[in-house]
C-alpha positions in Angstrom: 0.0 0.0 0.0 2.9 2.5 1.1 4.4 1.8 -2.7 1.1 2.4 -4.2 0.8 5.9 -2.4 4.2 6.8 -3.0 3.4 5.9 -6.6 0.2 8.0 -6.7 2.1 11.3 -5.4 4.5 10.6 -7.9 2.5 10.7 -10.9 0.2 13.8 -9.2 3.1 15.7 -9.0 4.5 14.5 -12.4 0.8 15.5 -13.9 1.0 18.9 -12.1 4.1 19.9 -13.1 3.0 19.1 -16.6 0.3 21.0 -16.0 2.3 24.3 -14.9 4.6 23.9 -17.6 2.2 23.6 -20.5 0.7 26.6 -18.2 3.7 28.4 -18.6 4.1 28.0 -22.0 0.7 28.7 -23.1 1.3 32.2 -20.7 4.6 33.4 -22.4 2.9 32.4 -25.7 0.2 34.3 -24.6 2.6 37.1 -23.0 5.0 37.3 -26.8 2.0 37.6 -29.0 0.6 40.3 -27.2 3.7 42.1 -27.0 4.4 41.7 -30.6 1.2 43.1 -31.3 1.7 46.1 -29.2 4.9 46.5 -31.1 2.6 46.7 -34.1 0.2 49.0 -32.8 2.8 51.4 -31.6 5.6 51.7 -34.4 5.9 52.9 -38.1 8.4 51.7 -40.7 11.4 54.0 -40.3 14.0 54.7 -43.2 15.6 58.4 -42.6 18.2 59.7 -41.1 19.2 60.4 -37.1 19.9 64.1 -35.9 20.6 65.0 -32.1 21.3 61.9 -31.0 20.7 61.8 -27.0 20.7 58.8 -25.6 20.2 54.9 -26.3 19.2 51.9 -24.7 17.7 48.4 -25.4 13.9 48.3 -24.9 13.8 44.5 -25.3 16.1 41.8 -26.1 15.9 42.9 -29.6 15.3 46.1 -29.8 17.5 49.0 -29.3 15.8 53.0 -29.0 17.6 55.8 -30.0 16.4 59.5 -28.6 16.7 61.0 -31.7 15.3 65.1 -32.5 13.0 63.9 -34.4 11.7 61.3 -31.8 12.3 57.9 -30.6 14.0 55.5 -33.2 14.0 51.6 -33.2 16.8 48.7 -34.5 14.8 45.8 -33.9 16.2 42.4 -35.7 17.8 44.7 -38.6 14.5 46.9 -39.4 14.2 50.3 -38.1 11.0 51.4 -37.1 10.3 54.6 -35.0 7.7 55.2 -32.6 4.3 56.8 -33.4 3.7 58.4 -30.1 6.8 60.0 -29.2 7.8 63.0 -31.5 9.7 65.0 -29.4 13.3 65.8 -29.2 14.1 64.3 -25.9 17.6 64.4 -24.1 19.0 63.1 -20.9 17.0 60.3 -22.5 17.2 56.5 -19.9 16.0 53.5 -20.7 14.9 51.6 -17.7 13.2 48.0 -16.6 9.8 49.3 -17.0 10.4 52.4 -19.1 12.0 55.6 -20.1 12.9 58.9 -18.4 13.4 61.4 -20.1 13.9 65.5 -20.7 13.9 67.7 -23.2 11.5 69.7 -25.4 8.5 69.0 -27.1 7.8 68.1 -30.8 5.7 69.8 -32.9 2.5 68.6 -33.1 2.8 68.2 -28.7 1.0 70.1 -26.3 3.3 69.2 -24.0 5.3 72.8 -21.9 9.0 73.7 -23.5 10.7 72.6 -21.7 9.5 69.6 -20.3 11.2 68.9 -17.3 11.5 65.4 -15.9 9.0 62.9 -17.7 8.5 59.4 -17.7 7.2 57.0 -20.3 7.1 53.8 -22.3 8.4 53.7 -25.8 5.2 51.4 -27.1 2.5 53.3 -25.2 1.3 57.0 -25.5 1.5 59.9 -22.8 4.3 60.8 -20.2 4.2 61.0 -16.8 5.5 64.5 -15.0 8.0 64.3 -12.4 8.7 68.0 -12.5 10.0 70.9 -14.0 7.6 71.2 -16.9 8.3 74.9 -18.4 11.5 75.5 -16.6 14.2 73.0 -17.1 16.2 70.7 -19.8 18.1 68.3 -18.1 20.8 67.3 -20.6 23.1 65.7 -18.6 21.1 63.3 -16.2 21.4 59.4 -15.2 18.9 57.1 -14.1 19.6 53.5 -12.5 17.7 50.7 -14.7 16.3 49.0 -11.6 15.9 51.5 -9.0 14.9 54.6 -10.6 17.3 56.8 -8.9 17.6 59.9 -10.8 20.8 62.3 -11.0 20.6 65.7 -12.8 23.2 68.1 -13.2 21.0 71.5 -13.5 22.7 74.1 -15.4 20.5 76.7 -14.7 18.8 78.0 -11.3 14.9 76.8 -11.1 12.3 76.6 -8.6 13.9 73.9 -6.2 16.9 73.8 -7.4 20.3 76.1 -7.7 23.3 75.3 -10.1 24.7 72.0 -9.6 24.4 68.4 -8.9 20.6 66.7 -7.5 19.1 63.4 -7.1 15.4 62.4 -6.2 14.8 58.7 -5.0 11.2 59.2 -5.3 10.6 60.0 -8.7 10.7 63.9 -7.9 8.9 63.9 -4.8 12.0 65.3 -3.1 15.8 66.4 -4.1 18.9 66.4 -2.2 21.9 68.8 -3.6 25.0 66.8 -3.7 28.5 68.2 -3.1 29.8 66.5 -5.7 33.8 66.9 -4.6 36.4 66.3 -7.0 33.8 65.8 -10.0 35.8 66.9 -12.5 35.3 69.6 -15.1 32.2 70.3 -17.1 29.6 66.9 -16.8 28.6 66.2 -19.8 27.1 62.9 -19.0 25.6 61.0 -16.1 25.0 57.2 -14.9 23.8 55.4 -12.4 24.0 51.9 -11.0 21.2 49.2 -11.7 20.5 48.7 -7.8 23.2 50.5 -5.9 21.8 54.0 -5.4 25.0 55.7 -4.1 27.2 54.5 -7.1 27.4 57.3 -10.0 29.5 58.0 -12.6 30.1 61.1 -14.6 31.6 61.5 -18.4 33.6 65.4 -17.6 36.1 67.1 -20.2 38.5 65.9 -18.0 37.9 62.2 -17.5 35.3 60.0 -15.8 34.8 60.1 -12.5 33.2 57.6 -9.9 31.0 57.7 -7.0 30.0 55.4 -4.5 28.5 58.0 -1.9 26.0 59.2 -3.7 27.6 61.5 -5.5 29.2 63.7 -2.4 32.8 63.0 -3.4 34.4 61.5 -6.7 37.5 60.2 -8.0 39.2 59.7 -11.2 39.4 56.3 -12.5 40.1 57.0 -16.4 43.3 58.9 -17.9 42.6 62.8 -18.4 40.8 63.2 -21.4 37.3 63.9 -23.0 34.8 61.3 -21.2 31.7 60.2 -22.5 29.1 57.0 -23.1 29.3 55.6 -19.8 27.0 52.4 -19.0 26.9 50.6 -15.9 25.9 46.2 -15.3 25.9 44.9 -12.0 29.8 44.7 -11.2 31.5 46.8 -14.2 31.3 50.5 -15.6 32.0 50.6 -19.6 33.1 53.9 -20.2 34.5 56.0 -24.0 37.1 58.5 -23.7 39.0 60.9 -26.6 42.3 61.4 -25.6 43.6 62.6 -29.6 42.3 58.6 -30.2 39.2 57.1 -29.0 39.3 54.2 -26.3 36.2 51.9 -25.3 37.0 50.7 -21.4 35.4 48.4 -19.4 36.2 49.3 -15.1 35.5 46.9 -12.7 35.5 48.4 -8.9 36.2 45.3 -7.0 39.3 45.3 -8.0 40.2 48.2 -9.9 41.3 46.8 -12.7 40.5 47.8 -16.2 40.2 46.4 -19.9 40.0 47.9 -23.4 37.2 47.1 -26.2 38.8 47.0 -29.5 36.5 49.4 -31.3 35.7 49.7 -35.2 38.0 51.8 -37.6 37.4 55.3 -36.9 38.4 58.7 -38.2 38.8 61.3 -36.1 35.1 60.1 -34.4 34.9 59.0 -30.4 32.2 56.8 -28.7 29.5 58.9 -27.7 26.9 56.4 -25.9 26.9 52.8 -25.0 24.2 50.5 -24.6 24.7 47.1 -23.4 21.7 44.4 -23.8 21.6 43.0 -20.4 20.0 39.8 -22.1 23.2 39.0 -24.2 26.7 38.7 -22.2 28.4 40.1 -25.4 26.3 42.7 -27.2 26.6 46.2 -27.2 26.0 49.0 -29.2 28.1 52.1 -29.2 26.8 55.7 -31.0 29.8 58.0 -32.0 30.0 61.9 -31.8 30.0 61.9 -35.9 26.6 60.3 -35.5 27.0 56.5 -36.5 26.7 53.3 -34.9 27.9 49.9 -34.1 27.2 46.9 -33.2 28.8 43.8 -31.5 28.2 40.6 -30.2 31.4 39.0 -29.5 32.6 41.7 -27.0 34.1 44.1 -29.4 36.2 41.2 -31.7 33.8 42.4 -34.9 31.3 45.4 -35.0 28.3 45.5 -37.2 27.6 49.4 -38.4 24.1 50.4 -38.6 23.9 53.9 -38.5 26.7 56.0 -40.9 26.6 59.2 -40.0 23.0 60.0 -39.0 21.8 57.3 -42.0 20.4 53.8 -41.1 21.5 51.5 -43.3 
Protein backbone atom coordinates (compact mmCIF):
# COMPACT_ATOMS: atom_id res chain seq x y z
CA UNK A 1 0.00 0.00 0.00
CA UNK A 2 2.94 2.47 1.10
CA UNK A 3 4.43 1.78 -2.66
CA UNK A 4 1.05 2.41 -4.18
CA UNK A 5 0.76 5.93 -2.43
CA UNK A 6 4.23 6.80 -2.97
CA UNK A 7 3.42 5.88 -6.62
CA UNK A 8 0.25 8.02 -6.66
CA UNK A 9 2.10 11.29 -5.38
CA UNK A 10 4.49 10.60 -7.86
CA UNK A 11 2.55 10.67 -10.87
CA UNK A 12 0.18 13.80 -9.22
CA UNK A 13 3.08 15.71 -9.03
CA UNK A 14 4.55 14.54 -12.38
CA UNK A 15 0.83 15.47 -13.86
CA UNK A 16 1.00 18.90 -12.10
CA UNK A 17 4.07 19.93 -13.08
CA UNK A 18 3.03 19.11 -16.65
CA UNK A 19 0.29 21.03 -16.04
CA UNK A 20 2.30 24.26 -14.94
CA UNK A 21 4.59 23.87 -17.63
CA UNK A 22 2.15 23.57 -20.54
CA UNK A 23 0.65 26.56 -18.20
CA UNK A 24 3.74 28.40 -18.59
CA UNK A 25 4.12 27.99 -21.97
CA UNK A 26 0.74 28.72 -23.13
CA UNK A 27 1.28 32.22 -20.66
CA UNK A 28 4.62 33.36 -22.35
CA UNK A 29 2.93 32.45 -25.74
CA UNK A 30 0.16 34.31 -24.59
CA UNK A 31 2.58 37.14 -23.02
CA UNK A 32 4.97 37.35 -26.79
CA UNK A 33 2.02 37.56 -29.05
CA UNK A 34 0.65 40.30 -27.25
CA UNK A 35 3.75 42.10 -27.01
CA UNK A 36 4.43 41.69 -30.55
CA UNK A 37 1.16 43.14 -31.30
CA UNK A 38 1.71 46.14 -29.16
CA UNK A 39 4.85 46.47 -31.08
CA UNK A 40 2.62 46.72 -34.06
CA UNK A 41 0.20 49.05 -32.80
CA UNK A 42 2.78 51.39 -31.59
CA UNK A 43 5.56 51.72 -34.42
CA UNK A 44 5.86 52.87 -38.10
CA UNK A 45 8.37 51.70 -40.73
CA UNK A 46 11.42 54.02 -40.31
CA UNK A 47 13.96 54.75 -43.20
CA UNK A 48 15.63 58.36 -42.62
CA UNK A 49 18.20 59.73 -41.05
CA UNK A 50 19.21 60.44 -37.12
CA UNK A 51 19.92 64.07 -35.95
CA UNK A 52 20.63 65.03 -32.13
CA UNK A 53 21.27 61.86 -31.01
CA UNK A 54 20.66 61.77 -27.02
CA UNK A 55 20.75 58.80 -25.57
CA UNK A 56 20.24 54.89 -26.29
CA UNK A 57 19.16 51.86 -24.68
CA UNK A 58 17.65 48.41 -25.39
CA UNK A 59 13.87 48.32 -24.87
CA UNK A 60 13.75 44.50 -25.35
CA UNK A 61 16.11 41.85 -26.06
CA UNK A 62 15.90 42.90 -29.60
CA UNK A 63 15.26 46.14 -29.79
CA UNK A 64 17.47 49.03 -29.31
CA UNK A 65 15.81 52.98 -29.04
CA UNK A 66 17.60 55.80 -30.01
CA UNK A 67 16.43 59.51 -28.58
CA UNK A 68 16.67 61.00 -31.72
CA UNK A 69 15.33 65.08 -32.50
CA UNK A 70 12.96 63.91 -34.40
CA UNK A 71 11.70 61.32 -31.85
CA UNK A 72 12.34 57.92 -30.64
CA UNK A 73 14.03 55.47 -33.16
CA UNK A 74 13.97 51.65 -33.20
CA UNK A 75 16.77 48.74 -34.54
CA UNK A 76 14.76 45.85 -33.90
CA UNK A 77 16.21 42.44 -35.67
CA UNK A 78 17.78 44.69 -38.57
CA UNK A 79 14.47 46.86 -39.42
CA UNK A 80 14.23 50.26 -38.07
CA UNK A 81 11.03 51.42 -37.06
CA UNK A 82 10.26 54.63 -34.96
CA UNK A 83 7.73 55.23 -32.58
CA UNK A 84 4.34 56.83 -33.36
CA UNK A 85 3.70 58.37 -30.05
CA UNK A 86 6.81 60.01 -29.23
CA UNK A 87 7.82 62.97 -31.50
CA UNK A 88 9.70 64.96 -29.45
CA UNK A 89 13.32 65.80 -29.19
CA UNK A 90 14.15 64.34 -25.90
CA UNK A 91 17.60 64.39 -24.12
CA UNK A 92 18.98 63.08 -20.92
CA UNK A 93 16.95 60.28 -22.53
CA UNK A 94 17.17 56.48 -19.89
CA UNK A 95 16.00 53.50 -20.66
CA UNK A 96 14.87 51.58 -17.74
CA UNK A 97 13.23 48.02 -16.60
CA UNK A 98 9.80 49.26 -17.00
CA UNK A 99 10.41 52.35 -19.15
CA UNK A 100 12.03 55.60 -20.07
CA UNK A 101 12.90 58.87 -18.39
CA UNK A 102 13.40 61.42 -20.10
CA UNK A 103 13.94 65.47 -20.71
CA UNK A 104 13.87 67.67 -23.21
CA UNK A 105 11.48 69.72 -25.42
CA UNK A 106 8.48 68.95 -27.10
CA UNK A 107 7.78 68.11 -30.81
CA UNK A 108 5.65 69.83 -32.94
CA UNK A 109 2.54 68.58 -33.10
CA UNK A 110 2.82 68.20 -28.71
CA UNK A 111 1.02 70.08 -26.25
CA UNK A 112 3.35 69.19 -23.98
CA UNK A 113 5.28 72.83 -21.87
CA UNK A 114 8.96 73.65 -23.50
CA UNK A 115 10.69 72.57 -21.73
CA UNK A 116 9.47 69.60 -20.33
CA UNK A 117 11.25 68.88 -17.25
CA UNK A 118 11.54 65.39 -15.95
CA UNK A 119 8.96 62.94 -17.74
CA UNK A 120 8.47 59.41 -17.68
CA UNK A 121 7.22 57.03 -20.27
CA UNK A 122 7.14 53.82 -22.34
CA UNK A 123 8.43 53.66 -25.78
CA UNK A 124 5.22 51.44 -27.14
CA UNK A 125 2.47 53.33 -25.24
CA UNK A 126 1.34 57.01 -25.46
CA UNK A 127 1.47 59.93 -22.82
CA UNK A 128 4.34 60.82 -20.16
CA UNK A 129 4.19 61.04 -16.80
CA UNK A 130 5.47 64.50 -15.01
CA UNK A 131 8.01 64.33 -12.38
CA UNK A 132 8.69 67.95 -12.55
CA UNK A 133 9.95 70.94 -13.96
CA UNK A 134 7.63 71.17 -16.89
CA UNK A 135 8.30 74.93 -18.35
CA UNK A 136 11.46 75.47 -16.59
CA UNK A 137 14.25 73.00 -17.10
CA UNK A 138 16.23 70.74 -19.84
CA UNK A 139 18.06 68.34 -18.06
CA UNK A 140 20.81 67.31 -20.59
CA UNK A 141 23.09 65.71 -18.57
CA UNK A 142 21.11 63.31 -16.17
CA UNK A 143 21.38 59.35 -15.19
CA UNK A 144 18.93 57.13 -14.05
CA UNK A 145 19.56 53.47 -12.50
CA UNK A 146 17.68 50.74 -14.71
CA UNK A 147 16.27 49.05 -11.64
CA UNK A 148 15.87 51.47 -8.97
CA UNK A 149 14.92 54.58 -10.60
CA UNK A 150 17.33 56.79 -8.85
CA UNK A 151 17.58 59.85 -10.84
CA UNK A 152 20.76 62.31 -11.02
CA UNK A 153 20.65 65.73 -12.84
CA UNK A 154 23.16 68.14 -13.25
CA UNK A 155 20.97 71.48 -13.48
CA UNK A 156 22.67 74.07 -15.36
CA UNK A 157 20.47 76.71 -14.71
CA UNK A 158 18.82 77.99 -11.28
CA UNK A 159 14.87 76.76 -11.07
CA UNK A 160 12.30 76.60 -8.58
CA UNK A 161 13.94 73.89 -6.24
CA UNK A 162 16.87 73.80 -7.40
CA UNK A 163 20.30 76.08 -7.74
CA UNK A 164 23.26 75.26 -10.07
CA UNK A 165 24.68 72.01 -9.64
CA UNK A 166 24.36 68.37 -8.92
CA UNK A 167 20.61 66.73 -7.46
CA UNK A 168 19.10 63.40 -7.12
CA UNK A 169 15.41 62.37 -6.17
CA UNK A 170 14.80 58.72 -4.99
CA UNK A 171 11.19 59.18 -5.34
CA UNK A 172 10.61 59.97 -8.69
CA UNK A 173 10.74 63.91 -7.93
CA UNK A 174 8.87 63.87 -4.81
CA UNK A 175 12.01 65.30 -3.07
CA UNK A 176 15.76 66.37 -4.10
CA UNK A 177 18.86 66.45 -2.24
CA UNK A 178 21.91 68.83 -3.56
CA UNK A 179 24.97 66.85 -3.73
CA UNK A 180 28.48 68.22 -3.08
CA UNK A 181 29.77 66.52 -5.73
CA UNK A 182 33.78 66.94 -4.55
CA UNK A 183 36.38 66.34 -6.98
CA UNK A 184 33.82 65.83 -10.03
CA UNK A 185 35.75 66.89 -12.53
CA UNK A 186 35.26 69.60 -15.15
CA UNK A 187 32.17 70.30 -17.07
CA UNK A 188 29.62 66.94 -16.82
CA UNK A 189 28.60 66.19 -19.76
CA UNK A 190 27.14 62.95 -19.02
CA UNK A 191 25.63 60.96 -16.12
CA UNK A 192 25.00 57.16 -14.93
CA UNK A 193 23.79 55.36 -12.37
CA UNK A 194 23.97 51.93 -11.05
CA UNK A 195 21.19 49.16 -11.70
CA UNK A 196 20.50 48.73 -7.82
CA UNK A 197 23.20 50.46 -5.87
CA UNK A 198 21.79 54.05 -5.39
CA UNK A 199 25.00 55.73 -4.10
CA UNK A 200 27.17 54.48 -7.13
CA UNK A 201 27.37 57.29 -10.03
CA UNK A 202 29.55 57.97 -12.61
CA UNK A 203 30.05 61.07 -14.62
CA UNK A 204 31.63 61.49 -18.40
CA UNK A 205 33.62 65.42 -17.64
CA UNK A 206 36.12 67.06 -20.19
CA UNK A 207 38.53 65.87 -17.97
CA UNK A 208 37.94 62.19 -17.47
CA UNK A 209 35.29 60.02 -15.84
CA UNK A 210 34.83 60.07 -12.47
CA UNK A 211 33.23 57.56 -9.88
CA UNK A 212 31.04 57.70 -6.97
CA UNK A 213 30.03 55.38 -4.46
CA UNK A 214 28.55 57.98 -1.87
CA UNK A 215 25.98 59.25 -3.71
CA UNK A 216 27.64 61.46 -5.52
CA UNK A 217 29.23 63.71 -2.40
CA UNK A 218 32.84 62.99 -3.35
CA UNK A 219 34.40 61.51 -6.73
CA UNK A 220 37.47 60.23 -8.03
CA UNK A 221 39.21 59.72 -11.16
CA UNK A 222 39.44 56.29 -12.46
CA UNK A 223 40.13 56.98 -16.39
CA UNK A 224 43.29 58.90 -17.91
CA UNK A 225 42.58 62.81 -18.42
CA UNK A 226 40.75 63.16 -21.36
CA UNK A 227 37.31 63.85 -23.00
CA UNK A 228 34.84 61.27 -21.25
CA UNK A 229 31.71 60.18 -22.48
CA UNK A 230 29.05 56.98 -23.10
CA UNK A 231 29.29 55.61 -19.78
CA UNK A 232 27.00 52.44 -18.97
CA UNK A 233 26.88 50.56 -15.86
CA UNK A 234 25.93 46.20 -15.33
CA UNK A 235 25.94 44.88 -11.96
CA UNK A 236 29.83 44.69 -11.18
CA UNK A 237 31.53 46.81 -14.24
CA UNK A 238 31.33 50.50 -15.56
CA UNK A 239 31.96 50.58 -19.61
CA UNK A 240 33.11 53.90 -20.20
CA UNK A 241 34.49 55.98 -24.00
CA UNK A 242 37.11 58.49 -23.66
CA UNK A 243 39.02 60.87 -26.63
CA UNK A 244 42.32 61.40 -25.57
CA UNK A 245 43.61 62.62 -29.58
CA UNK A 246 42.34 58.56 -30.16
CA UNK A 247 39.16 57.13 -29.03
CA UNK A 248 39.31 54.23 -26.33
CA UNK A 249 36.17 51.87 -25.26
CA UNK A 250 36.99 50.74 -21.41
CA UNK A 251 35.44 48.43 -19.36
CA UNK A 252 36.25 49.31 -15.11
CA UNK A 253 35.49 46.93 -12.70
CA UNK A 254 35.54 48.36 -8.87
CA UNK A 255 36.24 45.34 -6.99
CA UNK A 256 39.32 45.27 -8.01
CA UNK A 257 40.20 48.23 -9.94
CA UNK A 258 41.31 46.82 -12.74
CA UNK A 259 40.51 47.81 -16.19
CA UNK A 260 40.19 46.39 -19.86
CA UNK A 261 40.01 47.92 -23.43
CA UNK A 262 37.17 47.10 -26.22
CA UNK A 263 38.84 46.95 -29.45
CA UNK A 264 36.50 49.42 -31.29
CA UNK A 265 35.72 49.70 -35.21
CA UNK A 266 37.99 51.82 -37.58
CA UNK A 267 37.39 55.32 -36.85
CA UNK A 268 38.40 58.72 -38.16
CA UNK A 269 38.78 61.31 -36.12
CA UNK A 270 35.11 60.11 -34.38
CA UNK A 271 34.87 58.97 -30.42
CA UNK A 272 32.16 56.84 -28.71
CA UNK A 273 29.52 58.92 -27.69
CA UNK A 274 26.90 56.44 -25.85
CA UNK A 275 26.88 52.80 -25.01
CA UNK A 276 24.18 50.51 -24.62
CA UNK A 277 24.68 47.10 -23.40
CA UNK A 278 21.71 44.43 -23.83
CA UNK A 279 21.63 43.01 -20.36
CA UNK A 280 19.99 39.76 -22.15
CA UNK A 281 23.22 38.96 -24.16
CA UNK A 282 26.65 38.68 -22.22
CA UNK A 283 28.39 40.12 -25.35
CA UNK A 284 26.26 42.66 -27.17
CA UNK A 285 26.61 46.24 -27.17
CA UNK A 286 25.95 49.03 -29.22
CA UNK A 287 28.05 52.14 -29.21
CA UNK A 288 26.79 55.65 -31.01
CA UNK A 289 29.83 58.03 -32.05
CA UNK A 290 30.01 61.93 -31.83
CA UNK A 291 30.04 61.87 -35.92
CA UNK A 292 26.62 60.26 -35.50
CA UNK A 293 26.99 56.54 -36.54
CA UNK A 294 26.75 53.27 -34.88
CA UNK A 295 27.88 49.87 -34.11
CA UNK A 296 27.20 46.92 -33.15
CA UNK A 297 28.83 43.77 -31.47
CA UNK A 298 28.20 40.60 -30.23
CA UNK A 299 31.44 38.99 -29.51
CA UNK A 300 32.61 41.69 -27.01
CA UNK A 301 34.14 44.10 -29.44
CA UNK A 302 36.20 41.20 -31.69
CA UNK A 303 33.80 42.43 -34.92
CA UNK A 304 31.31 45.41 -35.03
CA UNK A 305 28.31 45.55 -37.22
CA UNK A 306 27.59 49.35 -38.38
CA UNK A 307 24.07 50.39 -38.56
CA UNK A 308 23.91 53.87 -38.51
CA UNK A 309 26.67 55.98 -40.87
CA UNK A 310 26.58 59.21 -40.03
CA UNK A 311 23.01 59.97 -39.01
CA UNK A 312 21.80 57.27 -41.99
CA UNK A 313 20.39 53.83 -41.14
CA UNK A 314 21.51 51.46 -43.32
Amino acid sequence: MKIKIGIIMFISMFIFAACSSDSNQNEASKESSEQKESVEKSTASFDGSLEHVHGMGYVEENTLAYAAHSGIKLHKGGEWLESIHHKNDYMGFNVVDDGFYTSGHPGEESDLPNPIGLQKGKVMEEGLSALGFEGESDFHAMGVGARNHAVYVFNEHANSEMEQGLYRTLDDGESWEKLAAENSGEKIFQIAVHPDDENRVALATASGIYLSEDGGETFSRISEEGQGSGLHFTKNRLYYGLYTGTPSLSVYKWEDQSKEEIGLPEMKEDGVMYIAKNPEKKDTLSIFTIKGSSYTTSDSGESWEQIIEEGQTK
